[in-house]
Amino acid sequence: MNSKEMGMRIKQCRKTQNMTQEVLAEKIDISAHYLYEVERGMKSVSVSILADLAETLNTSTDYLIFGEQGTYNVSVKPLALTKG
């Protein structure tokens, strides 16, 4: 994950919705200064804040992290459920 690119996507989504940093920060209960640092790639976000950002900006966490061209390989194996 590239924090700078993710920050640019957050900023782009925010501006697309005509939201200021102050308004977005208030909606997700963080400081505007922290959001400023996130948008510039200076700070990272917790999973909880990332989820709040995605929901408030009407996008997915995948988009914010990986972008439109983002691809990632994840090998998922089914879990075996046992009785007990």
PDB file of N, CA and C in Angstrom:
ATOM      1  N   MET A   1       0.847  -1.174   0.000  1.00  0.00           N
ATOM      2  CA  MET A   1       0.000   0.000   0.000  1.00  0.00           C
ATOM      3  C   MET A   1       0.892   1.236   0.000  1.00  0.00           C
ATOM      4  N   ASN A   2       0.586   2.155  -0.891  1.00  0.00           N
ATOM      5  CA  ASN A   2       1.320   3.396  -0.985  1.00  0.00           C
ATOM      6  C   ASN A   2       0.480   4.494  -0.323  1.00  0.00           C
ATOM      7  N   SER A   3       0.939   4.980   0.823  1.00  0.00           N
ATOM      8  CA  SER A   3       0.174   5.967   1.593  1.00  0.00           C
ATOM      9  C   SER A   3      -0.059   7.258   0.819  1.00  0.00           C
ATOM     10  N   LYS A   4       0.910   7.660   0.030  1.00  0.00           N
ATOM     11  CA  LYS A   4       0.771   8.897  -0.728  1.00  0.00           C
ATOM     12  C   LYS A   4      -0.329   8.765  -1.786  1.00  0.00           C
ATOM     13  N   GLU A   5      -0.345   7.629  -2.495  1.00  0.00           N
ATOM     14  CA  GLU A   5      -1.371   7.404  -3.513  1.00  0.00           C
ATOM     15  C   GLU A   5      -2.746   7.267  -2.872  1.00  0.00           C
ATOM     16  N   MET A   6      -2.822   6.572  -1.740  1.00  0.00           N
ATOM     17  CA  MET A   6      -4.093   6.437  -1.054  1.00  0.00           C
ATOM     18  C   MET A   6      -4.595   7.813  -0.610  1.00  0.00           C
ATOM     19  N   GLY A   7      -3.709   8.628  -0.100  1.00  0.00           N
ATOM     20  CA  GLY A   7      -4.082   9.979   0.308  1.00  0.00           C
ATOM     21  C   GLY A   7      -4.620  10.807  -0.850  1.00  0.00           C
ATOM     22  N   MET A   8      -4.005  10.648  -2.015  1.00  0.00           N
ATOM     23  CA  MET A   8      -4.482  11.379  -3.194  1.00  0.00           C
ATOM     24  C   MET A   8      -5.886  10.904  -3.590  1.00  0.00           C
ATOM     25  N   ARG A   9      -6.143   9.593  -3.471  1.00  0.00           N
ATOM     26  CA  ARG A   9      -7.479   9.086  -3.797  1.00  0.00           C
ATOM     27  C   ARG A   9      -8.520   9.588  -2.798  1.00  0.00           C
ATOM     28  N   ILE A  10      -8.160   9.647  -1.533  1.00  0.00           N
ATOM     29  CA  ILE A  10      -9.075  10.184  -0.516  1.00  0.00           C
ATOM     30  C   ILE A  10      -9.403  11.637  -0.849  1.00  0.00           C
ATOM     31  N   LYS A  11      -8.387  12.419  -1.154  1.00  0.00           N
ATOM     32  CA  LYS A  11      -8.579  13.835  -1.490  1.00  0.00           C
ATOM     33  C   LYS A  11      -9.453  13.979  -2.731  1.00  0.00           C
ATOM     34  N   GLN A  12      -9.191  13.168  -3.745  1.00  0.00           N
ATOM     35  CA  GLN A  12      -9.968  13.231  -4.983  1.00  0.00           C
ATOM     36  C   GLN A  12     -11.438  12.918  -4.708  1.00  0.00           C
ATOM     37  N   CYS A  13     -11.706  11.878  -3.942  1.00  0.00           N
ATOM     38  CA  CYS A  13     -13.092  11.518  -3.604  1.00  0.00           C
ATOM     39  C   CYS A  13     -13.763  12.633  -2.807  1.00  0.00           C
ATOM     40  N   ARG A  14     -13.025  13.195  -1.865  1.00  0.00           N
ATOM     41  CA  ARG A  14     -13.565  14.283  -1.040  1.00  0.00           C
ATOM     42  C   ARG A  14     -13.936  15.475  -1.902  1.00  0.00           C
ATOM     43  N   LYS A  15     -13.042  15.855  -2.808  1.00  0.00           N
ATOM     44  CA  LYS A  15     -13.297  17.011  -3.664  1.00  0.00           C
ATOM     45  C   LYS A  15     -14.430  16.740  -4.648  1.00  0.00           C
ATOM     46  N   THR A  16     -14.539  15.510  -5.129  1.00  0.00           N
ATOM     47  CA  THR A  16     -15.630  15.140  -6.032  1.00  0.00           C
ATOM     48  C   THR A  16     -16.977  15.364  -5.369  1.00  0.00           C
ATOM     49  N   GLN A  17     -17.013  15.179  -4.058  1.00  0.00           N
ATOM     50  CA  GLN A  17     -18.252  15.373  -3.303  1.00  0.00           C
ATOM     51  C   GLN A  17     -18.356  16.785  -2.713  1.00  0.00           C
ATOM     52  N   ASN A  18     -17.474  17.666  -3.173  1.00  0.00           N
ATOM     53  CA  ASN A  18     -17.477  19.070  -2.720  1.00  0.00           C
ATOM     54  C   ASN A  18     -17.436  19.193  -1.202  1.00  0.00           C
ATOM     55  N   MET A  19     -16.574  18.383  -0.587  1.00  0.00           N
ATOM     56  CA  MET A  19     -16.420  18.409   0.868  1.00  0.00           C
ATOM     57  C   MET A  19     -15.082  19.029   1.218  1.00  0.00           C
ATOM     58  N   THR A  20     -15.070  19.843   2.237  1.00  0.00           N
ATOM     59  CA  THR A  20     -13.805  20.364   2.757  1.00  0.00           C
ATOM     60  C   THR A  20     -13.190  19.320   3.689  1.00  0.00           C
ATOM     61  N   GLN A  21     -11.922  19.499   3.980  1.00  0.00           N
ATOM     62  CA  GLN A  21     -11.277  18.608   4.951  1.00  0.00           C
ATOM     63  C   GLN A  21     -11.986  18.696   6.292  1.00  0.00           C
ATOM     64  N   GLU A  22     -12.391  19.896   6.661  1.00  0.00           N
ATOM     65  CA  GLU A  22     -13.045  20.094   7.956  1.00  0.00           C
ATOM     66  C   GLU A  22     -14.361  19.324   8.041  1.00  0.00           C
ATOM     67  N   VAL A  23     -15.147  19.366   6.973  1.00  0.00           N
ATOM     68  CA  VAL A  23     -16.443  18.673   6.958  1.00  0.00           C
ATOM     69  C   VAL A  23     -16.245  17.161   7.020  1.00  0.00           C
ATOM     70  N   LEU A  24     -15.341  16.632   6.172  1.00  0.00           N
ATOM     71  CA  LEU A  24     -15.091  15.184   6.176  1.00  0.00           C
ATOM     72  C   LEU A  24     -14.552  14.739   7.530  1.00  0.00           C
ATOM     73  N   ALA A  25     -13.610  15.479   8.067  1.00  0.00           N
ATOM     74  CA  ALA A  25     -13.026  15.121   9.361  1.00  0.00           C
ATOM     75  C   ALA A  25     -14.092  15.077  10.446  1.00  0.00           C
ATOM     76  N   GLU A  26     -14.989  16.050  10.439  1.00  0.00           N
ATOM     77  CA  GLU A  26     -16.059  16.080  11.437  1.00  0.00           C
ATOM     78  C   GLU A  26     -16.995  14.882  11.283  1.00  0.00           C
ATOM     79  N   LYS A  27     -17.293  14.519  10.043  1.00  0.00           N
ATOM     80  CA  LYS A  27     -18.203  13.394   9.789  1.00  0.00           C
ATOM     81  C   LYS A  27     -17.652  12.072  10.311  1.00  0.00           C
ATOM     82  N   ILE A  28     -16.325  11.913  10.282  1.00  0.00           N
ATOM     83  CA  ILE A  28     -15.745  10.642  10.737  1.00  0.00           C
ATOM     84  C   ILE A  28     -15.008  10.778  12.073  1.00  0.00           C
ATOM     85  N   ASP A  29     -15.196  11.918  12.711  1.00  0.00           N
ATOM     86  CA  ASP A  29     -14.683  12.141  14.068  1.00  0.00           C
ATOM     87  C   ASP A  29     -13.168  12.045  14.180  1.00  0.00           C
ATOM     88  N   ILE A  30     -12.487  12.746  13.262  1.00  0.00           N
ATOM     89  CA  ILE A  30     -11.032  12.905  13.356  1.00  0.00           C
ATOM     90  C   ILE A  30     -10.740  14.396  13.201  1.00  0.00           C
ATOM     91  N   SER A  31      -9.505  14.798  13.475  1.00  0.00           N
ATOM     92  CA  SER A  31      -9.167  16.216  13.315  1.00  0.00           C
ATOM     93  C   SER A  31      -8.877  16.521  11.846  1.00  0.00           C
ATOM     94  N   ALA A  32      -9.142  17.757  11.457  1.00  0.00           N
ATOM     95  CA  ALA A  32      -8.862  18.188  10.094  1.00  0.00           C
ATOM     96  C   ALA A  32      -7.358  18.111   9.812  1.00  0.00           C
ATOM     97  N   HIS A  33      -6.541  18.380  10.815  1.00  0.00           N
ATOM     98  CA  HIS A  33      -5.088  18.311  10.634  1.00  0.00           C
ATOM     99  C   HIS A  33      -4.646  16.879  10.356  1.00  0.00           C
ATOM    100  N   TYR A  34      -5.225  15.923  11.062  1.00  0.00           N
ATOM    101  CA  TYR A  34      -4.905  14.505  10.812  1.00  0.00           C
ATOM    102  C   TYR A  34      -5.299  14.125   9.387  1.00  0.00           C
ATOM    103  N   LEU A  35      -6.476  14.548   8.937  1.00  0.00           N
ATOM    104  CA  LEU A  35      -6.912  14.263   7.567  1.00  0.00           C
ATOM    105  C   LEU A  35      -5.957  14.901   6.565  1.00  0.00           C
ATOM    106  N   TYR A  36      -5.513  16.116   6.847  1.00  0.00           N
ATOM    107  CA  TYR A  36      -4.522  16.795   6.005  1.00  0.00           C
ATOM    108  C   TYR A  36      -3.278  15.917   5.856  1.00  0.00           C
ATOM    109  N   GLU A  37      -2.793  15.374   6.971  1.00  0.00           N
ATOM    110  CA  GLU A  37      -1.594  14.530   6.939  1.00  0.00           C
ATOM    111  C   GLU A  37      -1.846  13.224   6.197  1.00  0.00           C
ATOM    112  N   VAL A  38      -3.031  12.657   6.347  1.00  0.00           N
ATOM    113  CA  VAL A  38      -3.381  11.416   5.639  1.00  0.00           C
ATOM    114  C   VAL A  38      -3.411  11.675   4.134  1.00  0.00           C
ATOM    115  N   GLU A  39      -4.050  12.758   3.724  1.00  0.00           N
ATOM    116  CA  GLU A  39      -4.157  13.073   2.298  1.00  0.00           C
ATOM    117  C   GLU A  39      -2.795  13.329   1.659  1.00  0.00           C
ATOM    118  N   ARG A  40      -1.829  13.712   2.424  1.00  0.00           N
ATOM    119  CA  ARG A  40      -0.481  13.944   1.899  1.00  0.00           C
ATOM    120  C   ARG A  40       0.446  12.754   2.083  1.00  0.00           C
ATOM    121  N   GLY A  41      -0.091  11.658   2.608  1.00  0.00           N
ATOM    122  CA  GLY A  41       0.709  10.448   2.768  1.00  0.00           C
ATOM    123  C   GLY A  41       1.666  10.491   3.935  1.00  0.00           C
ATOM    124  N   MET A  42       1.469  11.446   4.834  1.00  0.00           N
ATOM    125  CA  MET A  42       2.351  11.597   5.986  1.00  0.00           C
ATOM    126  C   MET A  42       1.943  10.686   7.147  1.00  0.00           C
ATOM    127  N   LYS A  43       0.674  10.332   7.198  1.00  0.00           N
ATOM    128  CA  LYS A  43       0.145   9.465   8.262  1.00  0.00           C
ATOM    129  C   LYS A  43      -0.655   8.355   7.631  1.00  0.00           C
ATOM    130  N   SER A  44      -0.698   7.223   8.310  1.00  0.00           N
ATOM    131  CA  SER A  44      -1.541   6.117   7.858  1.00  0.00           C
ATOM    132  C   SER A  44      -2.818   6.118   8.702  1.00  0.00           C
ATOM    133  N   VAL A  45      -3.782   5.305   8.282  1.00  0.00           N
ATOM    134  CA  VAL A  45      -5.057   5.259   8.993  1.00  0.00           C
ATOM    135  C   VAL A  45      -5.309   3.856   9.523  1.00  0.00           C
ATOM    136  N   SER A  46      -6.112   3.779  10.562  1.00  0.00           N
ATOM    137  CA  SER A  46      -6.524   2.486  11.089  1.00  0.00           C
ATOM    138  C   SER A  46      -7.576   1.894  10.161  1.00  0.00           C
ATOM    139  N   VAL A  47      -7.831   0.617  10.316  1.00  0.00           N
ATOM    140  CA  VAL A  47      -8.865  -0.053   9.530  1.00  0.00           C
ATOM    141  C   VAL A  47     -10.220   0.607   9.787  1.00  0.00           C
ATOM    142  N   SER A  48     -10.471   0.968  11.017  1.00  0.00           N
ATOM    143  CA  SER A  48     -11.731   1.603  11.382  1.00  0.00           C
ATOM    144  C   SER A  48     -11.914   2.942  10.666  1.00  0.00           C
ATOM    145  N   ILE A  49     -10.889   3.767  10.660  1.00  0.00           N
ATOM    146  CA  ILE A  49     -10.972   5.065   9.990  1.00  0.00           C
ATOM    147  C   ILE A  49     -11.063   4.864   8.475  1.00  0.00           C
ATOM    148  N   LEU A  50     -10.336   3.897   7.947  1.00  0.00           N
ATOM    149  CA  LEU A  50     -10.413   3.604   6.520  1.00  0.00           C
ATOM    150  C   LEU A  50     -11.841   3.229   6.128  1.00  0.00           C
ATOM    151  N   ALA A  51     -12.477   2.397   6.929  1.00  0.00           N
ATOM    152  CA  ALA A  51     -13.868   2.000   6.664  1.00  0.00           C
ATOM    153  C   ALA A  51     -14.796   3.211   6.736  1.00  0.00           C
ATOM    154  N   ASP A  52     -14.590   4.078   7.723  1.00  0.00           N
ATOM    155  CA  ASP A  52     -15.410   5.292   7.847  1.00  0.00           C
ATOM    156  C   ASP A  52     -15.214   6.216   6.644  1.00  0.00           C
ATOM    157  N   LEU A  53     -13.969   6.356   6.201  1.00  0.00           N
ATOM    158  CA  LEU A  53     -13.688   7.183   5.029  1.00  0.00           C
ATOM    159  C   LEU A  53     -14.411   6.638   3.798  1.00  0.00           C
ATOM    160  N   ALA A  54     -14.277   5.338   3.571  1.00  0.00           N
ATOM    161  CA  ALA A  54     -14.899   4.723   2.399  1.00  0.00           C
ATOM    162  C   ALA A  54     -16.414   4.903   2.430  1.00  0.00           C
ATOM    163  N   GLU A  55     -17.020   4.657   3.575  1.00  0.00           N
ATOM    164  CA  GLU A  55     -18.470   4.791   3.692  1.00  0.00           C
ATOM    165  C   GLU A  55     -18.912   6.240   3.456  1.00  0.00           C
ATOM    166  N   THR A  56     -18.229   7.175   4.071  1.00  0.00           N
ATOM    167  CA  THR A  56     -18.595   8.581   3.954  1.00  0.00           C
ATOM    168  C   THR A  56     -18.361   9.113   2.545  1.00  0.00           C
ATOM    169  N   LEU A  57     -17.337   8.595   1.878  1.00  0.00           N
ATOM    170  CA  LEU A  57     -17.014   9.047   0.522  1.00  0.00           C
ATOM    171  C   LEU A  57     -17.716   8.212  -0.551  1.00  0.00           C
ATOM    172  N   ASN A  58     -18.557   7.281  -0.126  1.00  0.00           N
ATOM    173  CA  ASN A  58     -19.312   6.425  -1.057  1.00  0.00           C
ATOM    174  C   ASN A  58     -18.410   5.675  -2.032  1.00  0.00           C
ATOM    175  N   THR A  59     -17.378   5.061  -1.477  1.00  0.00           N
ATOM    176  CA  THR A  59     -16.459   4.266  -2.287  1.00  0.00           C
ATOM    177  C   THR A  59     -16.083   3.026  -1.497  1.00  0.00           C
ATOM    178  N   SER A  60     -15.189   2.228  -2.022  1.00  0.00           N
ATOM    179  CA  SER A  60     -14.777   1.013  -1.314  1.00  0.00           C
ATOM    180  C   SER A  60     -13.400   1.197  -0.686  1.00  0.00           C
ATOM    181  N   THR A  61     -13.141   0.411   0.317  1.00  0.00           N
ATOM    182  CA  THR A  61     -11.806   0.426   0.914  1.00  0.00           C
ATOM    183  C   THR A  61     -10.781  -0.051  -0.111  1.00  0.00           C
ATOM    184  N   ASP A  62     -11.171  -1.001  -0.962  1.00  0.00           N
ATOM    185  CA  ASP A  62     -10.259  -1.482  -2.010  1.00  0.00           C
ATOM    186  C   ASP A  62      -9.826  -0.331  -2.921  1.00  0.00           C
ATOM    187  N   TYR A  63     -10.782   0.511  -3.313  1.00  0.00           N
ATOM    188  CA  TYR A  63     -10.428   1.640  -4.173  1.00  0.00           C
ATOM    189  C   TYR A  63      -9.461   2.577  -3.454  1.00  0.00           C
ATOM    190  N   LEU A  64      -9.761   2.897  -2.204  1.00  0.00           N
ATOM    191  CA  LEU A  64      -8.883   3.821  -1.485  1.00  0.00           C
ATOM    192  C   LEU A  64      -7.476   3.248  -1.334  1.00  0.00           C
ATOM    193  N   ILE A  65      -7.376   1.957  -1.087  1.00  0.00           N
ATOM    194  CA  ILE A  65      -6.054   1.340  -0.885  1.00  0.00           C
ATOM    195  C   ILE A  65      -5.326   1.091  -2.200  1.00  0.00           C
ATOM    196  N   PHE A  66      -6.020   0.458  -3.162  1.00  0.00           N
ATOM    197  CA  PHE A  66      -5.352  -0.024  -4.365  1.00  0.00           C
ATOM    198  C   PHE A  66      -5.594   0.816  -5.612  1.00  0.00           C
ATOM    199  N   GLY A  67      -6.642   1.612  -5.640  1.00  0.00           N
ATOM    200  CA  GLY A  67      -6.962   2.403  -6.817  1.00  0.00           C
ATOM    201  C   GLY A  67      -7.673   1.575  -7.871  1.00  0.00           C
ATOM    202  N   GLU A  68      -8.082   2.234  -8.926  1.00  0.00           N
ATOM    203  CA  GLU A  68      -8.819   1.556  -9.992  1.00  0.00           C
ATOM    204  C   GLU A  68      -7.989   0.474 -10.658  1.00  0.00           C
ATOM    205  N   GLN A  69      -6.722   0.725 -10.821  1.00  0.00           N
ATOM    206  CA  GLN A  69      -5.852  -0.239 -11.482  1.00  0.00           C
ATOM    207  C   GLN A  69      -5.244  -1.235 -10.494  1.00  0.00           C
ATOM    208  N   GLY A  70      -5.602  -1.090  -9.244  1.00  0.00           N
ATOM    209  CA  GLY A  70      -5.015  -1.942  -8.217  1.00  0.00           C
ATOM    210  C   GLY A  70      -5.375  -3.404  -8.391  1.00  0.00           C
ATOM    211  N   THR A  71      -4.381  -4.209  -8.407  1.00  0.00           N
ATOM    212  CA  THR A  71      -4.597  -5.650  -8.416  1.00  0.00           C
ATOM    213  C   THR A  71      -3.751  -6.243  -7.314  1.00  0.00           C
ATOM    214  N   TYR A  72      -4.254  -7.266  -6.744  1.00  0.00           N
ATOM    215  CA  TYR A  72      -3.518  -7.927  -5.685  1.00  0.00           C
ATOM    216  C   TYR A  72      -3.867  -9.396  -5.708  1.00  0.00           C
ATOM    217  N   ASN A  73      -2.911 -10.181  -5.326  1.00  0.00           N
ATOM    218  CA  ASN A  73      -3.093 -11.628  -5.320  1.00  0.00           C
ATOM    219  C   ASN A  73      -3.294 -12.094  -3.895  1.00  0.00           C
ATOM    220  N   VAL A  74      -4.405 -12.727  -3.699  1.00  0.00           N
ATOM    221  CA  VAL A  74      -4.695 -13.276  -2.380  1.00  0.00           C
ATOM    222  C   VAL A  74      -5.107 -14.712  -2.588  1.00  0.00           C
ATOM    223  N   SER A  75      -4.427 -15.583  -1.941  1.00  0.00           N
ATOM    224  CA  SER A  75      -4.791 -16.995  -2.009  1.00  0.00           C
ATOM    225  C   SER A  75      -5.673 -17.314  -0.808  1.00  0.00           C
ATOM    226  N   VAL A  76      -6.911 -17.628  -1.083  1.00  0.00           N
ATOM    227  CA  VAL A  76      -7.856 -17.901  -0.016  1.00  0.00           C
ATOM    228  C   VAL A  76      -8.222 -19.372  -0.056  1.00  0.00           C
ATOM    229  N   LYS A  77      -8.021 -20.021   1.057  1.00  0.00           N
ATOM    230  CA  LYS A  77      -8.393 -21.423   1.171  1.00  0.00           C
ATOM    231  C   LYS A  77      -9.589 -21.537   2.085  1.00  0.00           C
ATOM    232  N   PRO A  78     -10.560 -22.363   1.728  1.00  0.00           N
ATOM    233  CA  PRO A  78     -11.727 -22.510   2.604  1.00  0.00           C
ATOM    234  C   PRO A  78     -11.313 -23.085   3.951  1.00  0.00           C
ATOM    235  N   LEU A  79     -11.981 -22.604   4.975  1.00  0.00           N
ATOM    236  CA  LEU A  79     -11.729 -23.123   6.322  1.00  0.00           C
ATOM    237  C   LEU A  79     -12.527 -24.400   6.514  1.00  0.00           C
ATOM    238  N   ALA A  80     -11.914 -25.356   7.141  1.00  0.00           N
ATOM    239  CA  ALA A  80     -12.624 -26.580   7.458  1.00  0.00           C
ATOM    240  C   ALA A  80     -13.306 -26.384   8.809  1.00  0.00           C
ATOM    241  N   LEU A  81     -14.584 -26.532   8.812  1.00  0.00           N
ATOM    242  CA  LEU A  81     -15.340 -26.387  10.055  1.00  0.00           C
ATOM    243  C   LEU A  81     -15.408 -27.734  10.747  1.00  0.00           C
ATOM    244  N   THR A  82     -15.113 -27.712  12.018  1.00  0.00           N
ATOM    245  CA  THR A  82     -15.178 -28.949  12.785  1.00  0.00           C
ATOM    246  C   THR A  82     -16.215 -28.826  13.872  1.00  0.00           C
ATOM    247  N   LYS A  83     -16.794 -29.927  14.214  1.00  0.00           N
ATOM    248  CA  LYS A  83     -17.744 -29.931  15.310  1.00  0.00           C
ATOM    249  C   LYS A  83     -16.992 -30.066  16.602  1.00  0.00           C
ATOM    250  N   GLY A  84     -17.449 -29.378  17.581  1.00  0.00           N
ATOM    251  CA  GLY A  84     -16.766 -29.587  18.837  1.00  0.00           C
ATOM    252  C   GLY A  84     -16.958 -28.546  19.770  1.00  0.00           C
TER     253      GLY A  84
END
